Every structure is written in C-alpha cells, then in structure tokens.
Amino acid sequence: MAQARKQLASALADAGKEPAALEARHLLEGASGLNALELLTRGDEPLGFERAERLQRFMERRIAGAPVGRILGRSGFYGLDLLVTADVLDPRADTETLVNAALDFARARKWTGPEILDLGTGSGAILCALLDALPDATGVGVDLSLSACGIAQANLRRCGLAKRSSIFCGNWAEALVGTFDLIVSNPPYIALTEKSELAQEVADHDPELALYAGSDGLDCYRRIAPSLSRLLNPGGAALFEIGWRQAADVAKIFEADGFGPTEVARDSGGRDRVVMFRRP
Ligand SMILES: C[S@@+](CC[C@H](N)C(=O)[O-])C[C@H]1O[C@@H](n2cnc3c(N)ncnc32)[C@H](O)[C@@H]1O
C-alpha cells in the first residue's frame, strides 16, 4: 500500500493537485477503508485487486477535477468527519475562522447552555463544530434546501449531537420564533458577475444555491440583517463569513439595522473573512 500511495502522490503532483501527499493519503484511506494509523502500521500489505481498482477510479476523478471530499463523500472540518453530497457545500478551511471567532466569543462569556442559530447550515459543519466544542450548548440550523437539511441532520447524528440540535427547512429566519445567544452564518456571497471567474472545481461541484448572492454578492446579508434584532439576545453576537473584499459593504448593511461597531476577523491567509456584531 505504501507503494500505491507514493505512485498516487506523484501522479497527483504531476497533475498539479496539491497538497498531493495529503490528498493521496485521504484517497487511499477511502479506497482501502483503513484509517491513517492503520495505513502506517499496515503499509507493507498488498493493496489487493478491488482496492486498487477503487483507488484508480478515485485518482481518475481527482485528476479530472473532482474535489477529494466529493469523491469520498466525506470531508474533515474542525476535527470532525462529515458527510458531504452534491446537495451541500463541501465545508472549507476558511470557515474554521468563523468557528474560532464564535468560540472565542462564547468562551469569554462563560455562558451556561447558550443557544446557537446557524443560518444556511448546509452540511451542518459550523453547527456541528460549535456544539461539539460547547458541550452544554443547543443549536438550530436552517437551510432552504431540504436535501441539505437531511445531510445536516445526518452529520449531527454522526457527531452525537442530534439531541442538542434541530434542523428546519426554511427561508433564512423567516419562520423562526425564539431568540439566540450566538447567531452564525456562512451565506452564499459570490456575485453573479464573478460566476465566470470561479474555479472550475467550485463551479462544477458545489450547489449554485450555496454560492451565488445576486449581482454584487451581498443579497443574503441584506435579507438576513432585518431579522437580527428580533433573533439575537442581549449580550449575544452574530458572526458572518464574508468574501475577503466585502467587510466594509457588509458592515454598512448591518449598521443600517442598528448593529455595530463591526469587528473583523482574518483567515489564515491574512484576509478579512468574518464580521461580528455584538448586542450590548
Ligand atoms: C455557503 S453555503 C454554507 C454551508 C455551511 N454552513 C458551511 O459553512 O459549509 C450557504 C448555504 O445557505 C443555504 N441557503 C441559500 N439560500 C438560503 C435561504 N434563502 N434560506 C436558507 N438557507 C439558504 C444554501 O442552501 C447553503 O447550504
């Protein structure tokens, strides 16, 4: 298996798929059904015909442009192993910035039993990460896509979080009653005018409903902002992922609804990635 892994890493690197060694490890794990530790300790075992065939198919799909998460039907997010299908956005490393900022805020509050709302929950990645890290929190996730709601529910069950969470299918917070201490959202924020510039791997594999937000990419923030004062508890905060050039425009939208000052958190590449609004 070690040999297959080396050959795969080299084929991926030749095709410009980086980080090739890490991708090869994930694909080999998926094809063999073994975890990282088993692969290390059983590296000199032969791969076998069936597994080799599966690995070959995985490699071909990857080289043709399918992201690893789509090939395996699973993606890692904040240390959790989540199911991913064509109906949901493959959770991104950038979104961990939102989770970190929300956790910093929540931990500093020393809340007992905070209530969390995740708008546009998709795979449930953000909600799963927050509930996993805050053992006495409860959470609600909302998505317009019924299929995405099913995946979010499956992921919450998979992470042992089903009892502390509910998923609703709906248009943002339109039909929601109740209030929350922490509101998080990674809404679609790509401008339709940027559609043609989008990386092929994203455009071909992530659902359109998860990507685009009107001509300037700000439509979803405009739709969510008016409901924030009804939903957010005093002492709470709302955090939104943004496109890296959108901080000032998104701040303006929420400030017009009485929120601010806007705090901005940067991703690991040093780009603006999250805006946060506290409610005194
Ligand atoms: C960028 S994806 C984020 C998914 C997930 N929260 C994450 O961070 O990986 C945006 C999500 O918003 C959902 N969405 C789009 N329009 C919506 C609406 N009007 N109401 C609720 N959810 C919506 C999409 O279906 C998609 O799952």
PDB file of C-alpha atoms and ligand atoms in Angstrom:
ATOM      1  CA  MET A   1       0.000   0.000   0.000  1.00  0.00           C
ATOM      2  CA  ALA A   2       2.922   2.315   0.685  1.00  0.00           C
ATOM      3  CA  GLN A   3       3.975   1.903  -2.928  1.00  0.00           C
ATOM      4  CA  ALA A   4       0.458   2.698  -4.215  1.00  0.00           C
ATOM      5  CA  ARG A   5       0.396   5.772  -2.038  1.00  0.00           C
ATOM      6  CA  LYS A   6       3.712   7.010  -3.413  1.00  0.00           C
ATOM      7  CA  GLN A   7       2.633   6.456  -7.005  1.00  0.00           C
ATOM      8  CA  LEU A   8      -0.675   8.196  -6.368  1.00  0.00           C
ATOM      9  CA  ALA A   9       1.014  11.198  -4.711  1.00  0.00           C
ATOM     10  CA  SER A  10       3.363  11.531  -7.646  1.00  0.00           C
ATOM     11  CA  ALA A  11       0.510  11.299 -10.211  1.00  0.00           C
ATOM     12  CA  LEU A  12      -1.466  13.940  -8.295  1.00  0.00           C
ATOM     13  CA  ALA A  13       1.564  16.231  -8.059  1.00  0.00           C
ATOM     14  CA  ASP A  14       2.162  15.850 -11.810  1.00  0.00           C
ATOM     15  CA  ALA A  15      -1.472  16.894 -12.363  1.00  0.00           C
ATOM     16  CA  GLY A  16      -0.959  19.953 -10.123  1.00  0.00           C
ATOM     17  CA  LYS A  17      -3.194  18.652  -7.326  1.00  0.00           C
ATOM     18  CA  GLU A  18      -1.640  19.935  -4.126  1.00  0.00           C
ATOM     19  CA  PRO A  19      -1.042  19.073  -1.333  1.00  0.00           C
ATOM     20  CA  ALA A  20      -0.544  15.829  -3.267  1.00  0.00           C
ATOM     21  CA  ALA A  21       0.791  13.709  -0.367  1.00  0.00           C
ATOM     22  CA  LEU A  22      -2.152  14.594   1.874  1.00  0.00           C
ATOM     23  CA  GLU A  23      -4.701  14.048  -0.891  1.00  0.00           C
ATOM     24  CA  ALA A  24      -3.107  10.678  -1.699  1.00  0.00           C
ATOM     25  CA  ARG A  25      -3.403   9.667   1.952  1.00  0.00           C
ATOM     26  CA  HIS A  26      -7.102  10.626   2.084  1.00  0.00           C
ATOM     27  CA  LEU A  27      -7.898   8.843  -1.176  1.00  0.00           C
ATOM     28  CA  LEU A  28      -6.034   5.729  -0.066  1.00  0.00           C
ATOM     29  CA  GLU A  29      -7.890   5.758   3.255  1.00  0.00           C
ATOM     30  CA  GLY A  30     -11.177   5.966   1.338  1.00  0.00           C
ATOM     31  CA  ALA A  31     -10.265   3.241  -1.152  1.00  0.00           C
ATOM     32  CA  SER A  32      -8.879   0.839   1.446  1.00  0.00           C
ATOM     33  CA  GLY A  33     -11.303   1.519   4.287  1.00  0.00           C
ATOM     34  CA  LEU A  34      -8.319   1.916   6.634  1.00  0.00           C
ATOM     35  CA  ASN A  35      -7.609   4.930   8.822  1.00  0.00           C
ATOM     36  CA  ALA A  36      -4.367   6.923   8.917  1.00  0.00           C
ATOM     37  CA  LEU A  37      -2.841   4.853  11.728  1.00  0.00           C
ATOM     38  CA  GLU A  38      -3.783   1.525  10.084  1.00  0.00           C
ATOM     39  CA  LEU A  39      -2.229   2.720   6.839  1.00  0.00           C
ATOM     40  CA  LEU A  40       1.013   3.457   8.657  1.00  0.00           C
ATOM     41  CA  THR A  41       1.191   0.156  10.511  1.00  0.00           C
ATOM     42  CA  ARG A  42      -0.026  -1.993   7.586  1.00  0.00           C
ATOM     43  CA  GLY A  43       1.809  -0.098   4.867  1.00  0.00           C
ATOM     44  CA  ASP A  44       3.634  -3.151   3.514  1.00  0.00           C
ATOM     45  CA  GLU A  45       0.451  -5.197   2.958  1.00  0.00           C
ATOM     46  CA  PRO A  46      -0.596  -5.550  -0.701  1.00  0.00           C
ATOM     47  CA  LEU A  47      -3.468  -3.306  -1.773  1.00  0.00           C
ATOM     48  CA  GLY A  48      -5.464  -6.088  -3.438  1.00  0.00           C
ATOM     49  CA  PHE A  49      -7.355  -6.008  -6.721  1.00  0.00           C
ATOM     50  CA  GLU A  50     -10.632  -4.435  -5.587  1.00  0.00           C
ATOM     51  CA  ARG A  51      -8.993  -1.684  -3.590  1.00  0.00           C
ATOM     52  CA  ALA A  52      -6.531  -0.967  -6.384  1.00  0.00           C
ATOM     53  CA  GLU A  53      -9.410  -0.616  -8.846  1.00  0.00           C
ATOM     54  CA  ARG A  54     -11.249   1.719  -6.482  1.00  0.00           C
ATOM     55  CA  LEU A  55      -8.113   3.790  -5.970  1.00  0.00           C
ATOM     56  CA  GLN A  56      -7.602   4.022  -9.717  1.00  0.00           C
ATOM     57  CA  ARG A  57     -11.167   5.372 -10.140  1.00  0.00           C
ATOM     58  CA  PHE A  58     -10.613   7.875  -7.335  1.00  0.00           C
ATOM     59  CA  MET A  59      -7.377   9.043  -8.933  1.00  0.00           C
ATOM     60  CA  GLU A  60      -9.009   9.484 -12.338  1.00  0.00           C
ATOM     61  CA  ARG A  61     -11.860  11.518 -10.855  1.00  0.00           C
ATOM     62  CA  ARG A  62      -9.437  13.674  -8.867  1.00  0.00           C
ATOM     63  CA  ILE A  63      -7.256  14.352 -11.889  1.00  0.00           C
ATOM     64  CA  ALA A  64     -10.420  15.221 -13.855  1.00  0.00           C
ATOM     65  CA  GLY A  65     -11.126  17.893 -11.216  1.00  0.00           C
ATOM     66  CA  ALA A  66     -13.477  16.368  -8.631  1.00  0.00           C
ATOM     67  CA  PRO A  67     -12.542  17.577  -5.122  1.00  0.00           C
ATOM     68  CA  VAL A  68     -11.410  14.882  -2.658  1.00  0.00           C
ATOM     69  CA  GLY A  69     -14.457  15.457  -0.417  1.00  0.00           C
ATOM     70  CA  ARG A  70     -16.820  14.837  -3.333  1.00  0.00           C
ATOM     71  CA  ILE A  71     -15.011  11.634  -4.311  1.00  0.00           C
ATOM     72  CA  LEU A  72     -15.058  10.216  -0.801  1.00  0.00           C
ATOM     73  CA  GLY A  73     -18.465  11.637   0.193  1.00  0.00           C
ATOM     74  CA  ARG A  74     -16.832  12.875   3.397  1.00  0.00           C
ATOM     75  CA  SER A  75     -14.858  15.913   4.446  1.00  0.00           C
ATOM     76  CA  GLY A  76     -12.871  16.885   7.513  1.00  0.00           C
ATOM     77  CA  PHE A  77     -13.995  20.070   9.279  1.00  0.00           C
ATOM     78  CA  TYR A  78     -12.751  21.300  12.637  1.00  0.00           C
ATOM     79  CA  GLY A  79     -11.558  17.790  13.502  1.00  0.00           C
ATOM     80  CA  LEU A  80     -14.912  16.214  12.612  1.00  0.00           C
ATOM     81  CA  ASP A  81     -15.545  13.750   9.812  1.00  0.00           C
ATOM     82  CA  LEU A  82     -18.658  14.957   7.962  1.00  0.00           C
ATOM     83  CA  LEU A  83     -20.798  13.518   5.180  1.00  0.00           C
ATOM     84  CA  VAL A  84     -20.828  15.596   2.026  1.00  0.00           C
ATOM     85  CA  THR A  85     -23.074  15.114  -1.009  1.00  0.00           C
ATOM     86  CA  ALA A  86     -23.793  17.092  -4.177  1.00  0.00           C
ATOM     87  CA  ASP A  87     -26.547  18.913  -2.243  1.00  0.00           C
ATOM     88  CA  VAL A  88     -24.203  20.729   0.141  1.00  0.00           C
ATOM     89  CA  LEU A  89     -21.163  22.951   0.028  1.00  0.00           C
ATOM     90  CA  ASP A  90     -18.004  20.996   0.775  1.00  0.00           C
ATOM     91  CA  PRO A  91     -17.003  22.746   4.055  1.00  0.00           C
ATOM     92  CA  ARG A  92     -13.964  24.980   3.637  1.00  0.00           C
ATOM     93  CA  ALA A  93     -10.946  25.514   5.864  1.00  0.00           C
ATOM     94  CA  ASP A  94     -11.667  29.286   5.725  1.00  0.00           C
ATOM     95  CA  THR A  95     -14.915  28.680   7.595  1.00  0.00           C
ATOM     96  CA  GLU A  96     -12.901  27.484  10.599  1.00  0.00           C
ATOM     97  CA  THR A  97     -12.123  31.209  11.112  1.00  0.00           C
ATOM     98  CA  LEU A  98     -15.826  31.755  11.820  1.00  0.00           C
ATOM     99  CA  VAL A  99     -15.917  28.826  14.249  1.00  0.00           C
ATOM    100  CA  ASN A 100     -12.807  30.093  16.074  1.00  0.00           C
ATOM    101  CA  ALA A 101     -14.208  33.615  16.410  1.00  0.00           C
ATOM    102  CA  ALA A 102     -17.575  32.310  17.638  1.00  0.00           C
ATOM    103  CA  LEU A 103     -15.885  30.022  20.174  1.00  0.00           C
ATOM    104  CA  ASP A 104     -13.628  32.825  21.448  1.00  0.00           C
ATOM    105  CA  PHE A 105     -16.696  34.977  21.992  1.00  0.00           C
ATOM    106  CA  ALA A 106     -18.765  32.204  23.621  1.00  0.00           C
ATOM    107  CA  ARG A 107     -15.978  31.039  25.942  1.00  0.00           C
ATOM    108  CA  ALA A 108     -15.283  34.583  27.147  1.00  0.00           C
ATOM    109  CA  ARG A 109     -18.999  34.893  28.042  1.00  0.00           C
ATOM    110  CA  LYS A 110     -18.865  31.803  30.293  1.00  0.00           C
ATOM    111  CA  TRP A 111     -22.496  31.075  29.322  1.00  0.00           C
ATOM    112  CA  THR A 112     -24.311  28.063  30.591  1.00  0.00           C
ATOM    113  CA  GLY A 113     -26.381  26.462  27.873  1.00  0.00           C
ATOM    114  CA  PRO A 114     -26.030  29.019  25.093  1.00  0.00           C
ATOM    115  CA  GLU A 115     -28.486  28.767  22.202  1.00  0.00           C
ATOM    116  CA  ILE A 116     -26.984  28.866  18.750  1.00  0.00           C
ATOM    117  CA  LEU A 117     -28.575  29.562  15.373  1.00  0.00           C
ATOM    118  CA  ASP A 118     -26.803  28.601  12.126  1.00  0.00           C
ATOM    119  CA  LEU A 119     -28.427  30.203   9.073  1.00  0.00           C
ATOM    120  CA  GLY A 120     -27.716  28.363   5.811  1.00  0.00           C
ATOM    121  CA  THR A 121     -26.413  25.338   7.682  1.00  0.00           C
ATOM    122  CA  GLY A 122     -25.671  23.207   4.569  1.00  0.00           C
ATOM    123  CA  SER A 123     -23.808  20.100   5.763  1.00  0.00           C
ATOM    124  CA  GLY A 124     -24.237  21.383   9.336  1.00  0.00           C
ATOM    125  CA  ALA A 125     -20.465  21.885   9.539  1.00  0.00           C
ATOM    126  CA  ILE A 126     -20.495  25.091  11.623  1.00  0.00           C
ATOM    127  CA  LEU A 127     -23.259  23.884  13.934  1.00  0.00           C
ATOM    128  CA  CYS A 128     -21.554  20.512  14.470  1.00  0.00           C
ATOM    129  CA  ALA A 129     -18.223  22.200  15.274  1.00  0.00           C
ATOM    130  CA  LEU A 130     -19.772  24.659  17.740  1.00  0.00           C
ATOM    131  CA  LEU A 131     -21.958  22.112  19.531  1.00  0.00           C
ATOM    132  CA  ASP A 132     -19.051  19.686  19.713  1.00  0.00           C
ATOM    133  CA  ALA A 133     -16.834  22.338  21.314  1.00  0.00           C
ATOM    134  CA  LEU A 134     -19.523  23.744  23.663  1.00  0.00           C
ATOM    135  CA  PRO A 135     -20.914  20.695  25.462  1.00  0.00           C
ATOM    136  CA  ASP A 136     -23.866  22.452  27.123  1.00  0.00           C
ATOM    137  CA  ALA A 137     -24.968  24.438  24.061  1.00  0.00           C
ATOM    138  CA  THR A 138     -28.060  23.706  22.000  1.00  0.00           C
ATOM    139  CA  GLY A 139     -28.486  24.685  18.372  1.00  0.00           C
ATOM    140  CA  VAL A 140     -30.831  25.236  15.474  1.00  0.00           C
ATOM    141  CA  GLY A 141     -29.787  25.013  11.837  1.00  0.00           C
ATOM    142  CA  VAL A 142     -31.838  26.362   8.921  1.00  0.00           C
ATOM    143  CA  ASP A 143     -31.447  25.771   5.210  1.00  0.00           C
ATOM    144  CA  LEU A 144     -33.628  26.410   2.191  1.00  0.00           C
ATOM    145  CA  SER A 145     -32.564  23.108   0.633  1.00  0.00           C
ATOM    146  CA  LEU A 146     -34.479  20.132   2.008  1.00  0.00           C
ATOM    147  CA  SER A 147     -31.724  17.779   0.863  1.00  0.00           C
ATOM    148  CA  ALA A 148     -29.117  19.853   2.701  1.00  0.00           C
ATOM    149  CA  CYS A 149     -31.281  19.688   5.837  1.00  0.00           C
ATOM    150  CA  GLY A 150     -31.156  15.876   5.600  1.00  0.00           C
ATOM    151  CA  ILE A 151     -27.355  15.910   5.391  1.00  0.00           C
ATOM    152  CA  ALA A 152     -27.071  18.346   8.314  1.00  0.00           C
ATOM    153  CA  GLN A 153     -29.273  16.047  10.404  1.00  0.00           C
ATOM    154  CA  ALA A 154     -27.200  13.027   9.431  1.00  0.00           C
ATOM    155  CA  ASN A 155     -23.992  14.842  10.395  1.00  0.00           C
ATOM    156  CA  LEU A 156     -25.375  15.959  13.752  1.00  0.00           C
ATOM    157  CA  ARG A 157     -26.333  12.323  14.441  1.00  0.00           C
ATOM    158  CA  ARG A 158     -22.922  11.120  13.252  1.00  0.00           C
ATOM    159  CA  CYS A 159     -21.225  13.529  15.704  1.00  0.00           C
ATOM    160  CA  GLY A 160     -23.505  12.501  18.592  1.00  0.00           C
ATOM    161  CA  LEU A 161     -25.156  15.950  18.642  1.00  0.00           C
ATOM    162  CA  ALA A 162     -28.705  15.130  17.495  1.00  0.00           C
ATOM    163  CA  LYS A 163     -30.226  15.531  20.960  1.00  0.00           C
ATOM    164  CA  ARG A 164     -28.929  19.085  21.286  1.00  0.00           C
ATOM    165  CA  SER A 165     -29.975  20.283  17.863  1.00  0.00           C
ATOM    166  CA  SER A 166     -32.879  20.783  15.469  1.00  0.00           C
ATOM    167  CA  ILE A 167     -32.816  21.408  11.748  1.00  0.00           C
ATOM    168  CA  PHE A 168     -35.504  23.362   9.903  1.00  0.00           C
ATOM    169  CA  CYS A 169     -36.076  23.865   6.225  1.00  0.00           C
ATOM    170  CA  GLY A 170     -36.902  27.494   5.508  1.00  0.00           C
ATOM    171  CA  ASN A 171     -36.012  30.840   4.009  1.00  0.00           C
ATOM    172  CA  TRP A 172     -33.395  32.251   6.416  1.00  0.00           C
ATOM    173  CA  ALA A 173     -35.066  33.131   9.726  1.00  0.00           C
ATOM    174  CA  GLU A 174     -38.468  33.925   8.194  1.00  0.00           C
ATOM    175  CA  ALA A 175     -40.458  31.265  10.059  1.00  0.00           C
ATOM    176  CA  LEU A 176     -38.291  31.099  13.178  1.00  0.00           C
ATOM    177  CA  VAL A 177     -39.556  32.067  16.595  1.00  0.00           C
ATOM    178  CA  GLY A 178     -37.270  32.270  19.604  1.00  0.00           C
ATOM    179  CA  THR A 179     -34.048  34.070  20.374  1.00  0.00           C
ATOM    180  CA  PHE A 180     -30.413  33.035  20.376  1.00  0.00           C
ATOM    181  CA  ASP A 181     -27.145  33.912  22.117  1.00  0.00           C
ATOM    182  CA  LEU A 182     -24.975  33.204  19.125  1.00  0.00           C
ATOM    183  CA  ILE A 183     -26.023  33.539  15.501  1.00  0.00           C
ATOM    184  CA  VAL A 184     -23.632  32.263  12.858  1.00  0.00           C
ATOM    185  CA  SER A 185     -23.907  32.129   9.109  1.00  0.00           C
ATOM    186  CA  ASN A 186     -21.798  31.410   6.086  1.00  0.00           C
ATOM    187  CA  PRO A 187     -24.302  32.564   3.462  1.00  0.00           C
ATOM    188  CA  PRO A 188     -23.717  32.478  -0.291  1.00  0.00           C
ATOM    189  CA  TYR A 189     -21.622  35.562  -1.109  1.00  0.00           C
ATOM    190  CA  ILE A 190     -20.337  35.250  -4.655  1.00  0.00           C
ATOM    191  CA  ALA A 191     -21.500  37.928  -7.081  1.00  0.00           C
ATOM    192  CA  LEU A 192     -23.235  36.591 -10.193  1.00  0.00           C
ATOM    193  CA  THR A 193     -20.889  38.812 -12.181  1.00  0.00           C
ATOM    194  CA  GLU A 194     -17.975  36.711 -10.839  1.00  0.00           C
ATOM    195  CA  LYS A 195     -19.514  33.404 -11.925  1.00  0.00           C
ATOM    196  CA  SER A 196     -17.258  33.052 -14.946  1.00  0.00           C
ATOM    197  CA  GLU A 197     -14.114  33.643 -12.841  1.00  0.00           C
ATOM    198  CA  LEU A 198     -14.929  30.939 -10.323  1.00  0.00           C
ATOM    199  CA  ALA A 199     -12.507  27.991 -10.072  1.00  0.00           C
ATOM    200  CA  GLN A 200     -13.852  25.073 -12.108  1.00  0.00           C
ATOM    201  CA  GLU A 201     -13.673  22.726  -9.109  1.00  0.00           C
ATOM    202  CA  VAL A 202     -16.074  25.006  -7.218  1.00  0.00           C
ATOM    203  CA  ALA A 203     -18.415  25.860 -10.086  1.00  0.00           C
ATOM    204  CA  ASP A 204     -18.736  22.210 -11.167  1.00  0.00           C
ATOM    205  CA  HIS A 205     -19.196  20.612  -7.751  1.00  0.00           C
ATOM    206  CA  ASP A 206     -20.772  22.984  -5.203  1.00  0.00           C
ATOM    207  CA  PRO A 207     -24.544  23.650  -5.462  1.00  0.00           C
ATOM    208  CA  GLU A 208     -25.467  27.032  -7.008  1.00  0.00           C
ATOM    209  CA  LEU A 209     -27.785  27.767  -4.066  1.00  0.00           C
ATOM    210  CA  ALA A 210     -24.731  27.672  -1.790  1.00  0.00           C
ATOM    211  CA  LEU A 211     -22.634  30.028  -3.897  1.00  0.00           C
ATOM    212  CA  TYR A 212     -24.361  32.977  -5.518  1.00  0.00           C
ATOM    213  CA  ALA A 213     -25.990  36.002  -3.933  1.00  0.00           C
ATOM    214  CA  GLY A 214     -27.199  38.496  -6.526  1.00  0.00           C
ATOM    215  CA  SER A 215     -25.307  40.859  -8.741  1.00  0.00           C
ATOM    216  CA  ASP A 216     -22.938  42.108  -6.004  1.00  0.00           C
ATOM    217  CA  GLY A 217     -22.786  39.034  -3.724  1.00  0.00           C
ATOM    218  CA  LEU A 218     -24.478  40.875  -0.847  1.00  0.00           C
ATOM    219  CA  ASP A 219     -28.128  39.831  -1.254  1.00  0.00           C
ATOM    220  CA  CYS A 220     -28.144  37.283   1.559  1.00  0.00           C
ATOM    221  CA  TYR A 221     -26.717  39.748   4.108  1.00  0.00           C
ATOM    222  CA  ARG A 222     -29.454  42.202   3.056  1.00  0.00           C
ATOM    223  CA  ARG A 223     -32.126  39.546   3.612  1.00  0.00           C
ATOM    224  CA  ILE A 224     -30.791  38.390   6.990  1.00  0.00           C
ATOM    225  CA  ALA A 225     -29.990  41.803   8.533  1.00  0.00           C
ATOM    226  CA  PRO A 226     -33.572  42.963   9.238  1.00  0.00           C
ATOM    227  CA  SER A 227     -34.330  39.867  11.374  1.00  0.00           C
ATOM    228  CA  LEU A 228     -31.213  40.104  13.533  1.00  0.00           C
ATOM    229  CA  SER A 229     -32.623  42.418  16.218  1.00  0.00           C
ATOM    230  CA  ARG A 230     -35.607  40.050  16.677  1.00  0.00           C
ATOM    231  CA  LEU A 231     -33.385  36.966  16.966  1.00  0.00           C
ATOM    232  CA  LEU A 232     -30.329  38.000  18.969  1.00  0.00           C
ATOM    233  CA  ASN A 233     -30.358  38.015  22.781  1.00  0.00           C
ATOM    234  CA  PRO A 234     -28.798  40.925  24.705  1.00  0.00           C
ATOM    235  CA  GLY A 235     -25.163  40.036  25.420  1.00  0.00           C
ATOM    236  CA  GLY A 236     -25.057  37.865  22.306  1.00  0.00           C
ATOM    237  CA  ALA A 237     -23.273  38.173  18.991  1.00  0.00           C
ATOM    238  CA  ALA A 238     -23.843  37.450  15.314  1.00  0.00           C
ATOM    239  CA  LEU A 239     -20.966  36.325  13.123  1.00  0.00           C
ATOM    240  CA  PHE A 240     -20.976  36.106   9.339  1.00  0.00           C
ATOM    241  CA  GLU A 241     -18.454  34.714   6.933  1.00  0.00           C
ATOM    242  CA  ILE A 242     -17.745  37.165   4.108  1.00  0.00           C
ATOM    243  CA  GLY A 243     -15.821  37.362   0.871  1.00  0.00           C
ATOM    244  CA  TRP A 244     -12.437  38.910   1.605  1.00  0.00           C
ATOM    245  CA  ARG A 245     -13.277  42.268  -0.011  1.00  0.00           C
ATOM    246  CA  GLN A 246     -16.780  42.588   1.455  1.00  0.00           C
ATOM    247  CA  ALA A 247     -16.159  43.697   5.076  1.00  0.00           C
ATOM    248  CA  ALA A 248     -16.983  47.384   4.565  1.00  0.00           C
ATOM    249  CA  ASP A 249     -20.119  46.717   2.476  1.00  0.00           C
ATOM    250  CA  VAL A 250     -21.449  44.059   4.844  1.00  0.00           C
ATOM    251  CA  ALA A 251     -20.750  46.326   7.847  1.00  0.00           C
ATOM    252  CA  LYS A 252     -22.827  49.064   6.177  1.00  0.00           C
ATOM    253  CA  ILE A 253     -25.791  46.710   5.720  1.00  0.00           C
ATOM    254  CA  PHE A 254     -25.880  45.628   9.370  1.00  0.00           C
ATOM    255  CA  GLU A 255     -25.029  49.066  10.741  1.00  0.00           C
ATOM    256  CA  ALA A 256     -28.093  50.433   8.896  1.00  0.00           C
ATOM    257  CA  ASP A 257     -30.123  47.996  11.021  1.00  0.00           C
ATOM    258  CA  GLY A 258     -28.603  49.317  14.252  1.00  0.00           C
ATOM    259  CA  PHE A 259     -25.698  46.876  14.662  1.00  0.00           C
ATOM    260  CA  GLY A 260     -22.075  47.886  15.136  1.00  0.00           C
ATOM    261  CA  PRO A 261     -19.320  48.665  15.578  1.00  0.00           C
ATOM    262  CA  THR A 262     -18.285  45.861  13.245  1.00  0.00           C
ATOM    263  CA  GLU A 263     -15.412  43.615  14.315  1.00  0.00           C
ATOM    264  CA  VAL A 264     -13.486  41.793  11.602  1.00  0.00           C
ATOM    265  CA  ALA A 265     -11.550  38.507  11.906  1.00  0.00           C
ATOM    266  CA  ARG A 266      -8.988  37.402   9.339  1.00  0.00           C
ATOM    267  CA  ASP A 267      -8.396  33.932   7.913  1.00  0.00           C
ATOM    268  CA  SER A 268      -5.058  32.098   7.982  1.00  0.00           C
ATOM    269  CA  GLY A 269      -4.062  33.911   4.766  1.00  0.00           C
ATOM    270  CA  GLY A 270      -4.496  37.295   6.497  1.00  0.00           C
ATOM    271  CA  ARG A 271      -7.672  38.206   4.566  1.00  0.00           C
ATOM    272  CA  ASP A 272     -10.860  39.600   6.086  1.00  0.00           C
ATOM    273  CA  ARG A 273     -13.133  36.575   6.483  1.00  0.00           C
ATOM    274  CA  VAL A 274     -15.627  37.176   9.308  1.00  0.00           C
ATOM    275  CA  VAL A 275     -17.629  40.131  10.572  1.00  0.00           C
ATOM    276  CA  MET A 276     -19.029  40.138  14.077  1.00  0.00           C
ATOM    277  CA  PHE A 277     -21.733  42.271  15.667  1.00  0.00           C
ATOM    278  CA  ARG A 278     -22.298  42.264  19.427  1.00  0.00           C
ATOM    279  CA  ARG A 279     -25.561  43.133  21.082  1.00  0.00           C
ATOM    280  CA  PRO A 280     -24.856  45.015  24.302  1.00  0.00           C
TER     281      PRO A 280
HETATM  282  C1  LIG B   1     -22.035  28.869   1.551  1.00  0.00           C
HETATM  283  S1  LIG B   1     -23.179  27.600   1.970  1.00  0.00           S
HETATM  284  C2  LIG B   1     -22.706  27.297   3.661  1.00  0.00           C
HETATM  285  C3  LIG B   1     -22.950  25.903   4.136  1.00  0.00           C
HETATM  286  C4  LIG B   1     -22.368  25.603   5.523  1.00  0.00           C
HETATM  287  N1  LIG B   1     -22.916  26.483   6.521  1.00  0.00           N
HETATM  288  C5  LIG B   1     -20.844  25.756   5.506  1.00  0.00           C
HETATM  289  O1  LIG B   1     -20.344  26.748   6.016  1.00  0.00           O
HETATM  290  O2  LIG B   1     -20.179  24.860   4.968  1.00  0.00           O
HETATM  291  C6  LIG B   1     -24.678  28.529   2.116  1.00  0.00           C
HETATM  292  C7  LIG B   1     -25.905  27.727   2.490  1.00  0.00           C
HETATM  293  O3  LIG B   1     -27.020  28.637   2.532  1.00  0.00           O
HETATM  294  C8  LIG B   1     -28.163  27.956   2.031  1.00  0.00           C
HETATM  295  N2  LIG B   1     -29.142  28.956   1.577  1.00  0.00           N
HETATM  296  C9  LIG B   1     -29.152  29.673   0.424  1.00  0.00           C
HETATM  297  N3  LIG B   1     -30.216  30.491   0.377  1.00  0.00           N
HETATM  298  C10 LIG B   1     -30.902  30.290   1.538  1.00  0.00           C
HETATM  299  C11 LIG B   1     -32.094  30.838   2.081  1.00  0.00           C
HETATM  300  N4  LIG B   1     -32.817  31.741   1.408  1.00  0.00           N
HETATM  301  N5  LIG B   1     -32.503  30.418   3.302  1.00  0.00           N
HETATM  302  C12 LIG B   1     -31.783  29.477   3.978  1.00  0.00           C
HETATM  303  N6  LIG B   1     -30.651  28.906   3.510  1.00  0.00           N
HETATM  304  C13 LIG B   1     -30.211  29.310   2.304  1.00  0.00           C
HETATM  305  C14 LIG B   1     -27.623  27.078   0.920  1.00  0.00           C
HETATM  306  O4  LIG B   1     -28.506  26.029   0.617  1.00  0.00           O
HETATM  307  C15 LIG B   1     -26.291  26.627   1.531  1.00  0.00           C
HETATM  308  O5  LIG B   1     -26.446  25.403   2.210  1.00  0.00           O
END
